[in-house]
PDB file of N, CA and C in Angstrom:
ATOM      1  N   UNK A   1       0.816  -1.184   0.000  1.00 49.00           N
ATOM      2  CA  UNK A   1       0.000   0.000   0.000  1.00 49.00           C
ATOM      3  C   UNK A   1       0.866   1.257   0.000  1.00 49.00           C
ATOM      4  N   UNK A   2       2.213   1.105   0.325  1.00 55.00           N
ATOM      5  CA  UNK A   2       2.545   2.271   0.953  1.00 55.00           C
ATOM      6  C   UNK A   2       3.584   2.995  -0.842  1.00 55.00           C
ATOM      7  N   UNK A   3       3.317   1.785  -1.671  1.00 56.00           N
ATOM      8  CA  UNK A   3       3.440   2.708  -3.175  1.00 56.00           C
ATOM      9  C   UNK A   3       2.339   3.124  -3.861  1.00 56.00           C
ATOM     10  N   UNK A   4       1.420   2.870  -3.035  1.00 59.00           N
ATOM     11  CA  UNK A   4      -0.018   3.985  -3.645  1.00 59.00           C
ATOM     12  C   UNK A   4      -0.264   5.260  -2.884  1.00 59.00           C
ATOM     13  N   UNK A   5       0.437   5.505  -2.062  1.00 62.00           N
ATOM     14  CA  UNK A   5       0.433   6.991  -1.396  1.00 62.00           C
ATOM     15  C   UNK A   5       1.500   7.534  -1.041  1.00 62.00           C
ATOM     16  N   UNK A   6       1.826   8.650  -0.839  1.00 66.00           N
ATOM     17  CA  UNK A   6       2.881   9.179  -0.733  1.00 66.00           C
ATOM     18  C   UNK A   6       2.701  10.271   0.448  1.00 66.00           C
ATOM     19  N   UNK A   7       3.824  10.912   1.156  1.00 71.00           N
ATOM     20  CA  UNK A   7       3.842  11.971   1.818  1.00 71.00           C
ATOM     21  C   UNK A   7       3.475  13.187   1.351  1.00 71.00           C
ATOM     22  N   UNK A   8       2.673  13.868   1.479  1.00 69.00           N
ATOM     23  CA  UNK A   8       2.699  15.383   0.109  1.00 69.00           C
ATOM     24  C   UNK A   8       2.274  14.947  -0.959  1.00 69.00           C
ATOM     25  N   UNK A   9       1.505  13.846  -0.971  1.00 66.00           N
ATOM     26  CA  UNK A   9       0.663  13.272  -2.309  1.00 66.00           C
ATOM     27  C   UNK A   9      -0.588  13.698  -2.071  1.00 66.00           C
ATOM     28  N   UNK A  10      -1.481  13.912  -3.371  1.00 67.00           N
ATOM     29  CA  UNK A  10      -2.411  14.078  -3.932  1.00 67.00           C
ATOM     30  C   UNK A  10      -3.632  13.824  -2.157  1.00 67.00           C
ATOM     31  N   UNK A  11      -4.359  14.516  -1.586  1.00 71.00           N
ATOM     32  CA  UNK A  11      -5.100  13.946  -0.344  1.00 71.00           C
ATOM     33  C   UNK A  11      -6.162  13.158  -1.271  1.00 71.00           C
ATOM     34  N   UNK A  12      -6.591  13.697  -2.592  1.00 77.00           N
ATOM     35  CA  UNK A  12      -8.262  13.380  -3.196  1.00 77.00           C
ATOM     36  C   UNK A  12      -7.719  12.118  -3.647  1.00 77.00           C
ATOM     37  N   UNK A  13      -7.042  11.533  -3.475  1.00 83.00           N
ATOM     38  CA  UNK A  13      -6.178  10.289  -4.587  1.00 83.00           C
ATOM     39  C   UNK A  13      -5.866  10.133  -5.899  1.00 83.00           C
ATOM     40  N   UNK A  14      -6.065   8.972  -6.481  1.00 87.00           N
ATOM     41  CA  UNK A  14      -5.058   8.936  -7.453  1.00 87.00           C
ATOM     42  C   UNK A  14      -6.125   8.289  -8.416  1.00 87.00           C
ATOM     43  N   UNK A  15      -5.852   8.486 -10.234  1.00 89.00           N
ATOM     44  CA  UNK A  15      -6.763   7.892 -11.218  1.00 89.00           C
ATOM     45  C   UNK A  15      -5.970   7.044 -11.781  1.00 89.00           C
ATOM     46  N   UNK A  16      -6.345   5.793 -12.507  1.00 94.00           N
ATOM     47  CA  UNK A  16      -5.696   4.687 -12.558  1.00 94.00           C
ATOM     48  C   UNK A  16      -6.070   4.905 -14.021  1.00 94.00           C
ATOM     49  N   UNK A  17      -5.113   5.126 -14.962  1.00 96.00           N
ATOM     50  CA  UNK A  17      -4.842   4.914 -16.256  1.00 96.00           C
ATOM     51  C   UNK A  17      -4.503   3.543 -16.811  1.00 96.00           C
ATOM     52  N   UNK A  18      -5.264   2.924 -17.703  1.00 97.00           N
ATOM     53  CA  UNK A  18      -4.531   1.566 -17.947  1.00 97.00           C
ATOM     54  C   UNK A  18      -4.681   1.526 -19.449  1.00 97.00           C
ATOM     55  N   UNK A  19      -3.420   1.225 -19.953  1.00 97.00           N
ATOM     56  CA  UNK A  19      -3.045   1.066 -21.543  1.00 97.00           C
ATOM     57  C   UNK A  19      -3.087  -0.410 -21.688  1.00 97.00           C
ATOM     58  N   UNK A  20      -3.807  -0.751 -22.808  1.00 98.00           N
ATOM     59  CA  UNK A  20      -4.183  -2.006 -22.955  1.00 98.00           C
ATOM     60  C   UNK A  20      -3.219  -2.641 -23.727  1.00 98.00           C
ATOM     61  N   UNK A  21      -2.347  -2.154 -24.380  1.00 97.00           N
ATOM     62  CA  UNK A  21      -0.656  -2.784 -24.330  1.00 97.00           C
ATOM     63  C   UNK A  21       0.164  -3.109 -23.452  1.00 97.00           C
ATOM     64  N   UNK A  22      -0.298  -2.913 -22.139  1.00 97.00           N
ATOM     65  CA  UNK A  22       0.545  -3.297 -20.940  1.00 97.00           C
ATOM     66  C   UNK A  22       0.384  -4.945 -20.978  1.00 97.00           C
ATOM     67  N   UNK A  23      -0.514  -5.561 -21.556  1.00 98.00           N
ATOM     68  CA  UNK A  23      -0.838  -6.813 -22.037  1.00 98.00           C
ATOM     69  C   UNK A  23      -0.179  -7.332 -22.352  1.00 98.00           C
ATOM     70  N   UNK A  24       0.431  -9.165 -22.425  1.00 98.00           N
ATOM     71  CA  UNK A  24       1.367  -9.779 -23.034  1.00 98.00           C
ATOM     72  C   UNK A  24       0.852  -9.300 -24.647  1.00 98.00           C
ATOM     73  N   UNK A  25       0.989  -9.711 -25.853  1.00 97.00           N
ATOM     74  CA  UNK A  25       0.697  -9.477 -27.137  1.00 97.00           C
ATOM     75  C   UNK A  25       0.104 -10.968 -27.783  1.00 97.00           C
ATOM     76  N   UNK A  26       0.486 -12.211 -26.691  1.00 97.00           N
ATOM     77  CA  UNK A  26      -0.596 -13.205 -27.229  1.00 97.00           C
ATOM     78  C   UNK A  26      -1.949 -13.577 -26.865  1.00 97.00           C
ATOM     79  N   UNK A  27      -2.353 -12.718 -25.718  1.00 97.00           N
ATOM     80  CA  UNK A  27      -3.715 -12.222 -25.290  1.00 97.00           C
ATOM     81  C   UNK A  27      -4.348 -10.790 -25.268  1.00 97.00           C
ATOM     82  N   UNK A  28      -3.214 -10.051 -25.778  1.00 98.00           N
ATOM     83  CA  UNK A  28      -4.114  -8.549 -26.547  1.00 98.00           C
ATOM     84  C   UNK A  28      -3.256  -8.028 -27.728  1.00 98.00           C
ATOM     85  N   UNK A  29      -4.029  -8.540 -29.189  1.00 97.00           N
ATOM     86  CA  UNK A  29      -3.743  -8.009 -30.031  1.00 97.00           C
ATOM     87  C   UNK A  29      -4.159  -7.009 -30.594  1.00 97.00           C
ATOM     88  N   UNK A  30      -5.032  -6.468 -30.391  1.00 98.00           N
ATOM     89  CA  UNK A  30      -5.899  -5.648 -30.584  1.00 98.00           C
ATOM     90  C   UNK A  30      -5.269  -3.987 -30.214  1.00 98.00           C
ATOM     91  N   UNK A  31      -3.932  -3.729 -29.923  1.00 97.00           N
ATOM     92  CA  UNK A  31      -3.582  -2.522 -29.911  1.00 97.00           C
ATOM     93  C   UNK A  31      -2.899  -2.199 -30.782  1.00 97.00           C
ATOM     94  N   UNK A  32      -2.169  -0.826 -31.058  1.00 93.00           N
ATOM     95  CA  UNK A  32      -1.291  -0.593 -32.381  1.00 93.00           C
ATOM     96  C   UNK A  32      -0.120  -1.549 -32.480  1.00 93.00           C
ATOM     97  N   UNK A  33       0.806  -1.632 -31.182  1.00 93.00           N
ATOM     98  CA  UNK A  33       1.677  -1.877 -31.516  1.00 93.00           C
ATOM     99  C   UNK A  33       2.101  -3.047 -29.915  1.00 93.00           C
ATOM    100  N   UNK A  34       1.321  -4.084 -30.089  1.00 95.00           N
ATOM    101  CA  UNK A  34       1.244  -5.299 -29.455  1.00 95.00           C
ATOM    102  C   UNK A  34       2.975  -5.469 -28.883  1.00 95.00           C
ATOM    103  N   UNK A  35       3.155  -6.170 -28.030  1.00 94.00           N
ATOM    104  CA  UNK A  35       4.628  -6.226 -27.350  1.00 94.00           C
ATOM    105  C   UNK A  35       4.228  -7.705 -26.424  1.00 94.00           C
ATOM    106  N   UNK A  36       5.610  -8.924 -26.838  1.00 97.00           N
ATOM    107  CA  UNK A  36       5.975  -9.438 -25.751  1.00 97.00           C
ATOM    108  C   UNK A  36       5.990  -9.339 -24.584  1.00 97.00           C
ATOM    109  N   UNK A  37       5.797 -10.488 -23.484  1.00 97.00           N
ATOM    110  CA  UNK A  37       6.717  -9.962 -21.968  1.00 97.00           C
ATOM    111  C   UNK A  37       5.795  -9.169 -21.530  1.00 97.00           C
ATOM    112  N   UNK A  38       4.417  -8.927 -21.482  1.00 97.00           N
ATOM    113  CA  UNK A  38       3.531  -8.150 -20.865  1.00 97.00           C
ATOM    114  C   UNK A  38       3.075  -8.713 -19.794  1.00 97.00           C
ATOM    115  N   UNK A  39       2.049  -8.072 -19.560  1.00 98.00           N
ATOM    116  CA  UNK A  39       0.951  -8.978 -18.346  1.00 98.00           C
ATOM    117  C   UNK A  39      -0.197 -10.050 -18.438  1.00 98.00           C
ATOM    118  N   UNK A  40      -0.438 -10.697 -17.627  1.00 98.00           N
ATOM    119  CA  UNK A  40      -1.117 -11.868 -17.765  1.00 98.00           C
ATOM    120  C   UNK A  40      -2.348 -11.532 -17.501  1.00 98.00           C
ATOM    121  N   UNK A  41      -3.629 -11.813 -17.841  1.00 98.00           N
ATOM    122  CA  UNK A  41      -5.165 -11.234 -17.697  1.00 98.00           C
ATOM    123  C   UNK A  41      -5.373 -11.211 -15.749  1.00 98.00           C
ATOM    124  N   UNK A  42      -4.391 -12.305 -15.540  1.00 97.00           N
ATOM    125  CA  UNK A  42      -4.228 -12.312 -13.722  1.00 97.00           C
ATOM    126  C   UNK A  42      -3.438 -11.653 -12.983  1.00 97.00           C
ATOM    127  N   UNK A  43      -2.446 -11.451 -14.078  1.00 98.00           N
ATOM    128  CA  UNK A  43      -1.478 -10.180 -13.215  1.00 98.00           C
ATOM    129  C   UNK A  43      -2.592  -8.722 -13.086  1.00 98.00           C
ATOM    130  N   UNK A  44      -2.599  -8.486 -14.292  1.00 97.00           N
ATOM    131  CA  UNK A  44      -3.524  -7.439 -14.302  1.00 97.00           C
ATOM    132  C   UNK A  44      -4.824  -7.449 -13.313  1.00 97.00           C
ATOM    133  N   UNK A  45      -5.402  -8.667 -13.211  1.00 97.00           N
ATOM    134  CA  UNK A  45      -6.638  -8.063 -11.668  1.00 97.00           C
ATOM    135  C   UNK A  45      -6.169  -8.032 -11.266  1.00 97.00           C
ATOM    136  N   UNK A  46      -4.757  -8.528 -10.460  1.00 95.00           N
ATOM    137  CA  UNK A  46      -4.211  -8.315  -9.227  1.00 95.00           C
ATOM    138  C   UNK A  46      -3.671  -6.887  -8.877  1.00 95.00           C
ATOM    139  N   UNK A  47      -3.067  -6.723  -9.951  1.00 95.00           N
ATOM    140  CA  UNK A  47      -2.711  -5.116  -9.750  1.00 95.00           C
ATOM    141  C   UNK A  47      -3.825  -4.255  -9.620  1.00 95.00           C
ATOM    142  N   UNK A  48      -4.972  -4.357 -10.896  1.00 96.00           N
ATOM    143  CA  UNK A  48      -6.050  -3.361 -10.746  1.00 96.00           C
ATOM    144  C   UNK A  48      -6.921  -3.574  -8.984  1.00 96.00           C
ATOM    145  N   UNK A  49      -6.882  -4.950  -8.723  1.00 94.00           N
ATOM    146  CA  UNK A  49      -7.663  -4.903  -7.646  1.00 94.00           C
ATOM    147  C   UNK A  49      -6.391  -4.452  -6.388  1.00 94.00           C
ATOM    148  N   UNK A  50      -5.504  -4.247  -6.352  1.00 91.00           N
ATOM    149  CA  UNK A  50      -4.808  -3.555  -5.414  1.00 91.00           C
ATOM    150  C   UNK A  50      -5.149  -2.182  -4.690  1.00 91.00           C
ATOM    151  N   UNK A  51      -4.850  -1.691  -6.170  1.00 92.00           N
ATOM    152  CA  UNK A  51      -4.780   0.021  -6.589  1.00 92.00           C
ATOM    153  C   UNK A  51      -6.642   0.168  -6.348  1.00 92.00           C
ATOM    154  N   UNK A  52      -7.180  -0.419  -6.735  1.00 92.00           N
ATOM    155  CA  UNK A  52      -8.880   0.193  -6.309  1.00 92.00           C
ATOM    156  C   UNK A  52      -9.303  -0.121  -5.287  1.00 92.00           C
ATOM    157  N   UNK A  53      -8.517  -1.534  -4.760  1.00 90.00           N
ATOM    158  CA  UNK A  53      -9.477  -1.669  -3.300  1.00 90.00           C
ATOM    159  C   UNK A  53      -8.031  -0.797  -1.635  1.00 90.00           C
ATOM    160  N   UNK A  54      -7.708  -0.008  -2.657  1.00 86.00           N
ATOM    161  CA  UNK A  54      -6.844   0.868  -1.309  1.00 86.00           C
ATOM    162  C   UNK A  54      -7.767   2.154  -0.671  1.00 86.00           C
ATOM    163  N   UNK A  55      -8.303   2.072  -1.552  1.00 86.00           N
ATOM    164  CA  UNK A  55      -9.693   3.321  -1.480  1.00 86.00           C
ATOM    165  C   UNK A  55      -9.172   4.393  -1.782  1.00 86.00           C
ATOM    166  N   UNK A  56      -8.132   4.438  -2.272  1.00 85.00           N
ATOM    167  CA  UNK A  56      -7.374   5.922  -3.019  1.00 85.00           C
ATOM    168  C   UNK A  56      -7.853   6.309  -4.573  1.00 85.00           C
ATOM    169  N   UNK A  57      -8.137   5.194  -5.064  1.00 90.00           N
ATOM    170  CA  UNK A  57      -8.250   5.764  -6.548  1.00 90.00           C
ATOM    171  C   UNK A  57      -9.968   6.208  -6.575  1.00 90.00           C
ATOM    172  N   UNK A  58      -9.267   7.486  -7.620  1.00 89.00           N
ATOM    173  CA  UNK A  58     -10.384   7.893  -7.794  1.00 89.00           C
ATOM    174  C   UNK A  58     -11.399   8.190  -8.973  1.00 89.00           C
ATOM    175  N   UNK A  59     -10.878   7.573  -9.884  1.00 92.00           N
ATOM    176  CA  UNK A  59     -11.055   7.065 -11.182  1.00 92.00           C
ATOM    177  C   UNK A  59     -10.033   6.243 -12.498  1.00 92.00           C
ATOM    178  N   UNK A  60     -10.788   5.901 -13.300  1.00 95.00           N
ATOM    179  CA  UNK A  60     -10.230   4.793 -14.216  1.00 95.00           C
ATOM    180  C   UNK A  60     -10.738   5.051 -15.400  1.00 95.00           C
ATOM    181  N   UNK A  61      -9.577   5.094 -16.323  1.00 96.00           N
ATOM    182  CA  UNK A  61      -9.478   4.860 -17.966  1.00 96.00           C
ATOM    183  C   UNK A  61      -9.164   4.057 -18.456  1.00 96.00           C
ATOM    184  N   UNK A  62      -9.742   3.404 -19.624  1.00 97.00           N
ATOM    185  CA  UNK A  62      -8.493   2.664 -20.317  1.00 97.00           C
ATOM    186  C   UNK A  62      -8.931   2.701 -21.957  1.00 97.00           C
ATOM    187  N   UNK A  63      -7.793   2.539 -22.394  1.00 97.00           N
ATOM    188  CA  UNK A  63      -7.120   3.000 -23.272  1.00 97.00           C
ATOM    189  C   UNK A  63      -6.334   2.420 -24.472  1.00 97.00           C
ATOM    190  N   UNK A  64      -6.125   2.565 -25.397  1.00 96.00           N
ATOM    191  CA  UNK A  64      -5.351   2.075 -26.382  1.00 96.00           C
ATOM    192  C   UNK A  64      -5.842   0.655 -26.861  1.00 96.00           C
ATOM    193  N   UNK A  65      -6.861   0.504 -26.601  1.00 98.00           N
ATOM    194  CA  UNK A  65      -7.444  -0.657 -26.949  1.00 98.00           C
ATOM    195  C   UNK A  65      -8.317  -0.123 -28.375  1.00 98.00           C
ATOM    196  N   UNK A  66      -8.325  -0.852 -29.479  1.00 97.00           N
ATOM    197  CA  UNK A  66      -8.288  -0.847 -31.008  1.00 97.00           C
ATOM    198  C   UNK A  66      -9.324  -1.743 -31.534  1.00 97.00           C
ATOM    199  N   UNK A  67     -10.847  -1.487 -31.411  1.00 97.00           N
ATOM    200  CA  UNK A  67     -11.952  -2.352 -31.728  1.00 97.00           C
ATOM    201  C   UNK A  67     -11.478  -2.675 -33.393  1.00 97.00           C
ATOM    202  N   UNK A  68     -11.098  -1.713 -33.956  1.00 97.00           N
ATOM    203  CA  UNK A  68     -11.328  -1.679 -35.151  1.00 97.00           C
ATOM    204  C   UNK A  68     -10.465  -3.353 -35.628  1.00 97.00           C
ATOM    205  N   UNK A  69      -9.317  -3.466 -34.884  1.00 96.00           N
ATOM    206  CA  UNK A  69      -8.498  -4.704 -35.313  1.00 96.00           C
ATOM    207  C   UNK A  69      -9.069  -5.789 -34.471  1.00 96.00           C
ATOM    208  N   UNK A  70      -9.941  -6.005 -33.965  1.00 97.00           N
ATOM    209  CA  UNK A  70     -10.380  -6.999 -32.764  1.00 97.00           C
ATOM    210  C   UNK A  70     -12.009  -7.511 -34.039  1.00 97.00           C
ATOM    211  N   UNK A  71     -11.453  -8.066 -34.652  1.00 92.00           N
ATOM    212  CA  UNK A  71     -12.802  -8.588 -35.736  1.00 92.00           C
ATOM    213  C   UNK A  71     -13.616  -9.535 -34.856  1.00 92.00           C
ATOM    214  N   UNK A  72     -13.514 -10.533 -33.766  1.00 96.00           N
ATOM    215  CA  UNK A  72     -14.536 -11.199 -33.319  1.00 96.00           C
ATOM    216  C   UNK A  72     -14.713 -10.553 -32.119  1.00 96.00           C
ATOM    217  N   UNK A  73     -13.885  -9.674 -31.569  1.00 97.00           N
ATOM    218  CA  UNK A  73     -14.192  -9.093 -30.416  1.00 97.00           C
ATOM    219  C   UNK A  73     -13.630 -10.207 -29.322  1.00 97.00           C
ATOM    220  N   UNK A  74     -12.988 -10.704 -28.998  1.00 97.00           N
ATOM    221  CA  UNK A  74     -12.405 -11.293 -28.129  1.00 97.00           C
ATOM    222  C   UNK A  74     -11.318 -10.717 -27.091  1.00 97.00           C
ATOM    223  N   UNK A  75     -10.738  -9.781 -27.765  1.00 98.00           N
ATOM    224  CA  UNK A  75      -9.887  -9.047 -26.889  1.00 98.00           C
ATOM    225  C   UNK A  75     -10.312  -8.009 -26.083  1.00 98.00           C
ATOM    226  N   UNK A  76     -11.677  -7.415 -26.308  1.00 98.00           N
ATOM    227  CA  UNK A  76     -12.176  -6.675 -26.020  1.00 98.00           C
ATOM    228  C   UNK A  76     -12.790  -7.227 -24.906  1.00 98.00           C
ATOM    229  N   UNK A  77     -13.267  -8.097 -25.248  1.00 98.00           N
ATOM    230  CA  UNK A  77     -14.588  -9.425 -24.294  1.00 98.00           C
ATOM    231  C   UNK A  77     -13.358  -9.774 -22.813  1.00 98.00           C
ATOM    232  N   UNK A  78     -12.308 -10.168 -23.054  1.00 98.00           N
ATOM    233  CA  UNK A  78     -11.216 -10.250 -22.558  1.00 98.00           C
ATOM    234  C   UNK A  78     -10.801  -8.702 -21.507  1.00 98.00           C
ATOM    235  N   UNK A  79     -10.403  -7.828 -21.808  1.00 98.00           N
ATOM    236  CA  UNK A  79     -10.599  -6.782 -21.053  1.00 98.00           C
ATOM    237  C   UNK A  79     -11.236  -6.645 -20.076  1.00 98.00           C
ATOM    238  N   UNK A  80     -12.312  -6.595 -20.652  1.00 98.00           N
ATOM    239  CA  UNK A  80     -13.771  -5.690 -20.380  1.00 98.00           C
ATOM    240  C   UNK A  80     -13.540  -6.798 -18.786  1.00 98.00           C
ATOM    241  N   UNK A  81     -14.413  -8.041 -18.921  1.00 98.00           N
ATOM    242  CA  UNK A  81     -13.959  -9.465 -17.934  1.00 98.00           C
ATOM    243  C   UNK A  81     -12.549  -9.112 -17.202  1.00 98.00           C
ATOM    244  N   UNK A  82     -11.690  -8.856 -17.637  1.00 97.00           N
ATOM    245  CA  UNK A  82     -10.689  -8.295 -16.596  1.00 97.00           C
ATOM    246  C   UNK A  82     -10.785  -7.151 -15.452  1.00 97.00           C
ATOM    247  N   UNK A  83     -11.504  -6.092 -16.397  1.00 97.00           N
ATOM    248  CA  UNK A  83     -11.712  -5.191 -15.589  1.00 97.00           C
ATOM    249  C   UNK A  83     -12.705  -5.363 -14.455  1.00 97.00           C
ATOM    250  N   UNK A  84     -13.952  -5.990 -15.100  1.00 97.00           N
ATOM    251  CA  UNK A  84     -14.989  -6.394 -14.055  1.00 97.00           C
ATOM    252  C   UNK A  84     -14.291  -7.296 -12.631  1.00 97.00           C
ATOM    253  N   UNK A  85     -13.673  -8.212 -13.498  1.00 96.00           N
ATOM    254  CA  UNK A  85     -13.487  -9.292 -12.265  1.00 96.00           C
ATOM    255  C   UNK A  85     -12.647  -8.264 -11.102  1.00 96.00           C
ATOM    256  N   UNK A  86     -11.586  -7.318 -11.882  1.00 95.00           N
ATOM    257  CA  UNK A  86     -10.808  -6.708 -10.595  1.00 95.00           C
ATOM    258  C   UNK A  86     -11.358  -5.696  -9.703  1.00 95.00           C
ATOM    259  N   UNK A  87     -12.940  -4.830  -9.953  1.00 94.00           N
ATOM    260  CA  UNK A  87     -12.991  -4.029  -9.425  1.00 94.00           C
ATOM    261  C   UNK A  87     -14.206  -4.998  -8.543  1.00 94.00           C
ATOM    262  N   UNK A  88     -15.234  -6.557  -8.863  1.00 94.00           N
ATOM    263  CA  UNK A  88     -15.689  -7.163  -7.918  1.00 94.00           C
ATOM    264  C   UNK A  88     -14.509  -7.516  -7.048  1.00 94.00           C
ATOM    265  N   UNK A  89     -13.173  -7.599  -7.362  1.00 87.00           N
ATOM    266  CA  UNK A  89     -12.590  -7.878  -6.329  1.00 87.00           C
ATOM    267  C   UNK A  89     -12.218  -7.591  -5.339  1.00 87.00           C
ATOM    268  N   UNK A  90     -11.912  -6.048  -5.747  1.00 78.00           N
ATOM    269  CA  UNK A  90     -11.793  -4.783  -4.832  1.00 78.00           C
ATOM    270  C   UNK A  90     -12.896  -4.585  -3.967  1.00 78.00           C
ATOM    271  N   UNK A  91     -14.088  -4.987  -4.408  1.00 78.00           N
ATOM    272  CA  UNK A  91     -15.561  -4.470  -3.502  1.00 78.00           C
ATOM    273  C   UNK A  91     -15.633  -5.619  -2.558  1.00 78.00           C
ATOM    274  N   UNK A  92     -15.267  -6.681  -2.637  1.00 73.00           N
ATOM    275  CA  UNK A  92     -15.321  -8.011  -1.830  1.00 73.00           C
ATOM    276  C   UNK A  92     -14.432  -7.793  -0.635  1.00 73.00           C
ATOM    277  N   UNK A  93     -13.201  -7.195  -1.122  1.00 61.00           N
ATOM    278  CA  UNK A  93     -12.061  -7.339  -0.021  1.00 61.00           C
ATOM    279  C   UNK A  93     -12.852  -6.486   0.942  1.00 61.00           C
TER     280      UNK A  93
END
C-alpha cells in the first residue's frame, strides 16, 4: 500500500490509467503496436484490484485498446472481464 500513497501526495487520490498494451501481445492483439513480456489477464486483476481496493483511486481509464483490429471481439470481451473481475474484487475485499 505504501506505493499507492505518498507523503505530500495528492489527499483526493489517485486515477488509474490503464493502456491495454501493458498486455502480453498473445492475449491482446488488438492494440497498435502489441509487445511481448507483458501482463497476464491475472497479473492485471491483481494489480487493478490492489490500486482500487486501497480506497485511493479515484477514477479509471483505459485506453489504447483498437476495436477496429479486434474482428470477433475477443480481446475486447477479454478486457472488459478483466476489468470487471478486478474491481468485484476490490468491492469483496
Amino acid at each position: 500500500m505504501k506505493y499507492l500513497t505518498r507523503d505530500g501526495g495528492p489527499e483526493e487520490g489517485f486515477w488509474i490509467h490503464l493502456d491495454a498494451d501493458v498486455l502480453d501481445e498473445t492475449i491482446m492483439q488488438a492494440v497498435d503496436d502489441p509487445r511481448p513480456g507483458g501482463l497476464a489477464w491475472a497479473e492485471l486483476v491483481s494489480a487493478l484490484s490492489i490500486a482500487v481496493g486501497s480506497g485511493h483511486a479515484v477514477g479509471l481509464q483505459v485506453a489504447i485498446y483498437n476495436p477496429g483490429i479486434d474482428a470477433g471481439g475477443t480481446n475486447g470481451r477479454g478486457l472488459a472481464a478483466t476489468v470487471r473481475q478486478a474491481l468485484a474484487a476490490s468491492a469483496d475485499a
